[in-house]
CSV table of C-alpha atoms in Angstrom, one decimal:
chain,number,residue,atom,x,y,z
B,16,GLU,CA,159.2,151.5,215.5
B,17,ALA,CA,162.1,153.3,217.5
B,18,GLN,CA,160.2,155.5,220.5
B,19,VAL,CA,160.5,156.6,223.8
B,20,THR,CA,157.1,156.3,225.7
B,21,GLN,CA,155.7,157.8,228.9
B,22,ASN,CA,152.9,157.3,231.3
B,23,PRO,CA,150.3,158.8,232.3
B,24,ARG,CA,150.1,161.4,229.7
B,25,TYR,CA,147.9,163.8,231.7
B,26,LEU,CA,148.1,164.1,235.7
B,27,ILE,CA,146.4,166.2,238.4
B,28,THR,CA,147.3,165.4,241.7
B,29,VAL,CA,147.6,167.0,245.1
B,30,THR,CA,150.0,168.4,247.2
B,31,GLY,CA,152.1,165.9,248.8
B,32,LYS,CA,150.7,162.7,247.3
B,33,LYS,CA,153.5,160.6,245.8
B,34,LEU,CA,153.7,159.9,242.2
B,35,THR,CA,155.6,158.2,239.5
B,36,VAL,CA,156.0,159.0,236.1
B,37,THR,CA,157.4,155.8,233.6
B,38,CYS,CA,159.9,156.3,230.7
B,39,SER,CA,160.7,153.7,228.5
B,40,GLN,CA,162.8,153.6,225.2
B,41,ASN,CA,163.3,150.6,222.9
B,42,MET,CA,166.4,151.7,221.0
B,43,ASN,CA,169.0,150.4,223.5
B,44,HIS,CA,170.4,154.2,224.4
B,45,GLU,CA,172.5,154.8,227.3
B,46,TYR,CA,172.0,158.2,228.1
B,47,MET,CA,168.1,159.0,229.5
B,48,SER,CA,166.9,162.3,230.6
B,49,TRP,CA,164.3,164.1,231.9
B,50,TYR,CA,163.3,167.8,231.1
B,51,ARG,CA,160.6,170.2,232.3
B,52,GLN,CA,159.3,172.5,229.9
B,53,ASP,CA,157.5,175.8,231.2
B,54,PRO,CA,156.4,178.8,229.7
B,55,GLY,CA,159.2,181.6,228.9
B,56,LEU,CA,161.8,179.0,230.5
B,57,GLY,CA,162.3,176.5,227.9
B,58,LEU,CA,163.3,173.0,228.5
B,59,ARG,CA,165.3,172.7,231.7
B,60,GLN,CA,167.0,169.4,232.6
B,61,ILE,CA,165.9,168.0,235.9
B,62,TYR,CA,168.2,164.5,236.0
B,63,TYR,CA,170.1,162.5,233.5
B,64,SER,CA,171.8,159.0,233.0
B,65,MET,CA,174.5,158.1,231.5
B,66,ASN,CA,174.1,154.1,231.9
B,67,VAL,CA,172.5,151.8,234.5
B,68,GLU,CA,172.8,152.6,238.1
B,69,VAL,CA,174.5,155.8,236.9
B,70,THR,CA,172.2,159.2,237.7
B,71,ASP,CA,173.3,162.8,238.0
B,72,LYS,CA,171.8,166.1,238.7
B,73,GLY,CA,170.8,168.3,236.2
B,74,ASP,CA,169.6,172.1,236.3
B,75,VAL,CA,166.8,171.6,238.7
B,76,PRO,CA,166.3,168.6,240.5
B,77,GLU,CA,165.1,169.6,244.0
B,78,GLY,CA,162.2,167.7,244.7
B,79,TYR,CA,162.8,165.2,242.1
B,80,LYS,CA,164.1,161.6,242.4
B,81,VAL,CA,165.2,158.8,239.4
B,82,SER,CA,166.2,155.6,239.0
B,83,ARG,CA,167.8,153.7,236.5
B,84,LYS,CA,167.6,149.9,237.1
B,85,GLU,CA,167.4,149.1,233.9
B,86,LYS,CA,168.7,150.4,230.5
B,87,ARG,CA,165.2,151.0,228.9
B,88,ASN,CA,163.6,152.7,231.7
B,89,PHE,CA,163.8,155.8,233.8
B,90,PRO,CA,161.0,156.8,236.1
B,91,LEU,CA,160.7,160.2,237.5
B,92,ILE,CA,159.5,160.4,241.1
B,93,LEU,CA,158.1,163.1,242.9
B,94,GLU,CA,158.0,162.2,246.5
B,95,SER,CA,156.0,165.2,247.9
B,96,PRO,CA,154.5,167.1,245.0
B,97,SER,CA,153.9,170.9,245.3
B,98,PRO,CA,152.0,173.4,243.4
B,99,ASN,CA,155.5,174.9,241.6
B,100,GLN,CA,155.9,171.7,240.0
B,101,THR,CA,153.1,171.8,238.0
B,102,SER,CA,154.8,171.8,234.4
B,103,LEU,CA,155.0,169.5,231.1
B,104,TYR,CA,157.4,166.7,231.3
B,105,PHE,CA,159.5,165.2,228.9
B,106,CYS,CA,161.8,161.9,229.0
B,107,ALA,CA,164.4,161.6,226.2
B,108,SER,CA,167.3,159.2,225.1
B,109,ARG,CA,170.2,158.9,222.8
B,110,ASP,CA,173.1,156.9,222.0
B,111,THR,CA,176.6,158.0,223.4
B,112,GLY,CA,178.5,156.3,221.0
B,113,THR,CA,179.0,158.9,218.3
B,114,ARG,CA,179.1,162.8,218.0
B,115,GLY,CA,175.8,164.3,216.7
B,116,TYR,CA,173.5,161.7,217.5
B,117,GLU,CA,170.3,162.9,217.9
B,118,GLN,CA,167.9,162.8,221.2
B,119,TYR,CA,164.5,161.3,221.1
B,120,PHE,CA,161.8,162.7,222.9
B,121,GLY,CA,158.8,160.9,224.7
B,122,PRO,CA,155.3,162.6,224.0
B,123,GLY,CA,155.4,164.4,227.4
B,124,THR,CA,153.4,164.2,230.8
B,125,ARG,CA,151.5,167.3,231.7
B,126,LEU,CA,151.3,167.3,235.3
B,127,THR,CA,149.0,169.6,237.4
B,128,VAL,CA,149.4,169.7,241.5
B,129,THR,CA,146.7,171.4,243.4
R,20,GLY,CA,179.8,178.5,229.6
R,21,ASN,CA,178.0,176.9,226.7
R,22,SER,CA,174.6,178.6,225.7
R,23,VAL,CA,172.3,179.1,222.7
R,24,THR,CA,170.3,182.2,222.3
R,25,GLN,CA,167.3,182.1,219.7
R,26,MET,CA,165.4,185.0,218.6
R,27,GLU,CA,162.3,185.9,220.8
R,28,GLY,CA,159.0,185.1,219.3
R,29,PRO,CA,155.9,184.8,218.7
R,30,VAL,CA,156.8,185.1,214.9
R,31,THR,CA,153.9,185.5,212.6
R,32,LEU,CA,154.0,185.0,208.9
R,33,SER,CA,151.6,184.5,206.2
R,34,GLU,CA,151.6,181.3,203.8
R,35,GLU,CA,154.4,181.2,201.3
R,36,ALA,CA,156.6,184.0,203.3
R,37,PHE,CA,160.6,183.5,203.9
R,38,LEU,CA,161.4,182.5,207.2
R,39,THR,CA,164.6,183.0,209.1
R,40,ILE,CA,164.7,182.3,212.7
R,41,ASN,CA,168.1,183.4,214.3
R,42,CYS,CA,170.3,181.4,216.4
R,43,THR,CA,173.8,181.9,218.0
R,44,TYR,CA,175.8,180.0,220.2
R,45,THR,CA,178.4,180.0,222.6
R,46,ALA,CA,180.6,176.9,223.4
R,47,THR,CA,184.0,175.7,224.4
R,48,GLY,CA,185.3,173.2,221.7
R,49,TYR,CA,183.6,172.3,218.6
R,50,PRO,CA,179.5,171.4,219.0
R,51,SER,CA,177.2,169.7,216.8
R,52,LEU,CA,174.0,172.2,216.2
R,53,PHE,CA,170.5,171.1,216.0
R,54,TRP,CA,166.8,172.3,215.3
R,55,TYR,CA,164.2,170.6,217.1
R,56,VAL,CA,160.3,171.3,216.3
R,57,GLN,CA,157.5,170.6,218.5
R,58,TYR,CA,154.3,170.4,217.0
R,59,PRO,CA,151.2,171.5,219.4
R,60,GLY,CA,150.5,168.4,222.0
R,61,GLU,CA,153.6,166.9,220.8
R,62,GLY,CA,157.1,166.2,221.9
R,63,LEU,CA,160.3,167.4,220.4
R,64,GLN,CA,161.5,166.2,217.1
R,65,LEU,CA,164.7,166.8,215.2
R,66,LEU,CA,164.2,168.8,212.4
R,67,LEU,CA,168.1,169.0,211.1
R,68,LYS,CA,171.7,169.0,212.4
R,69,ALA,CA,175.2,169.8,211.2
R,70,THR,CA,178.2,168.3,212.9
R,71,LYS,CA,181.1,170.4,212.0
R,72,ALA,CA,181.7,174.0,210.7
R,73,ASP,CA,180.3,174.6,206.9
R,74,ASP,CA,178.0,172.1,207.2
R,75,LYS,CA,174.5,172.5,206.0
R,76,GLY,CA,171.4,170.5,207.5
R,77,SER,CA,168.3,170.6,205.6
R,78,ASN,CA,164.9,168.6,206.0
R,79,LYS,CA,161.3,169.5,204.7
R,80,GLY,CA,162.4,172.6,203.2
R,81,PHE,CA,164.0,174.0,206.2
R,82,GLU,CA,167.9,174.7,206.0
R,83,ALA,CA,170.5,175.6,208.6
R,84,THR,CA,174.1,176.5,207.9
R,85,TYR,CA,176.7,176.0,211.0
R,86,ARG,CA,178.9,179.2,210.8
R,87,LYS,CA,181.7,178.9,213.0
R,88,GLU,CA,183.1,182.3,212.3
R,89,THR,CA,179.9,184.2,213.6
R,90,THR,CA,178.7,181.2,215.9
R,91,SER,CA,175.6,181.1,214.2
R,92,PHE,CA,172.9,178.5,213.0
R,93,HIS,CA,170.0,180.3,211.5
R,94,LEU,CA,167.0,178.5,210.1
R,95,GLU,CA,165.4,179.4,206.8
R,96,LYS,CA,162.7,178.3,204.8
R,97,GLY,CA,161.6,179.8,201.5
R,98,SER,CA,158.1,179.3,201.7
R,99,VAL,CA,156.2,178.5,204.8
R,100,GLN,CA,153.1,176.8,205.3
R,101,VAL,CA,150.4,176.7,207.6
R,102,SER,CA,151.8,172.9,208.9
R,103,ASP,CA,155.1,174.8,209.9
R,104,SER,CA,153.5,176.4,212.7
R,105,ALA,CA,155.1,175.0,215.8
R,106,VAL,CA,157.7,176.0,218.5
R,107,TYR,CA,161.4,175.8,217.0
R,108,PHE,CA,164.5,175.2,219.4
R,109,CYS,CA,167.8,175.7,218.5
R,110,ALA,CA,170.2,173.2,220.5
R,111,LEU,CA,173.9,172.3,221.0
R,112,ILE,CA,176.1,169.2,222.2
R,113,ILE,CA,179.8,169.5,222.8
R,114,SER,CA,180.3,166.0,223.1
R,115,SER,CA,178.6,162.4,223.0
R,116,ALA,CA,179.2,162.3,226.9
R,117,SER,CA,177.8,166.0,227.6
R,118,LYS,CA,174.3,167.1,227.9
R,119,ILE,CA,172.3,168.8,225.1
R,120,ILE,CA,171.6,172.7,225.7
R,121,PHE,CA,168.5,174.1,224.2
R,122,GLY,CA,167.7,178.0,223.4
R,123,SER,CA,164.5,179.2,224.7
R,124,GLY,CA,162.2,178.1,221.8
R,125,THR,CA,160.5,180.3,219.0
R,126,ARG,CA,156.8,180.2,218.7
R,127,LEU,CA,155.9,180.3,214.9
R,128,SER,CA,152.6,181.0,213.6
R,129,ILE,CA,151.5,180.9,209.6
R,130,ARG,CA,148.4,182.3,209.2
R,131,PRO,CA,146.4,181.1,205.5
């Protein structure tokens, strides 16, 4: 089954404690992306990657890091989480070969930073 | 710049009512247009899409027509069900190498 998986689904942590949210896709997609979803603000892109070893900032990259060492994985790293990073996070992937291809989303990770 | 504007929610309707959620866009070039749906506790999933002017996307009884002259992609359904309660996002993409741009989402609640 074609899917994007994220782990963990729920995470409660404290300020300053480094954490990683994993993302994996099994569709051989080149493009992968991270979003955060906050009430009233919709979806905002954090980082994206066009292919292995190619990453770039989205609209709200401050406080986040990513890496793309393998095509299927795109982890999101919070080196020193702060309460304003409490949010719902989504990973997504899509093909870049043809116009109009849909973006597949993971189930989401709800992060609370106290 | 490129942007998507959709009607503010929440929208509350009775079962079997007619639904319209408005979406307009601003884009350089010729975008592809999408509607995504997010059911409670889940990620977004593609509902329908249209890749060129006058195309009509449809799925699960929902429809939307790509109107270049009015830069719109309004979502419609003739008879909504309680199971349609969700958040709906209008979105566009300019090219395969660019990012997808989302509207702010419209929460739809259907009462029995």
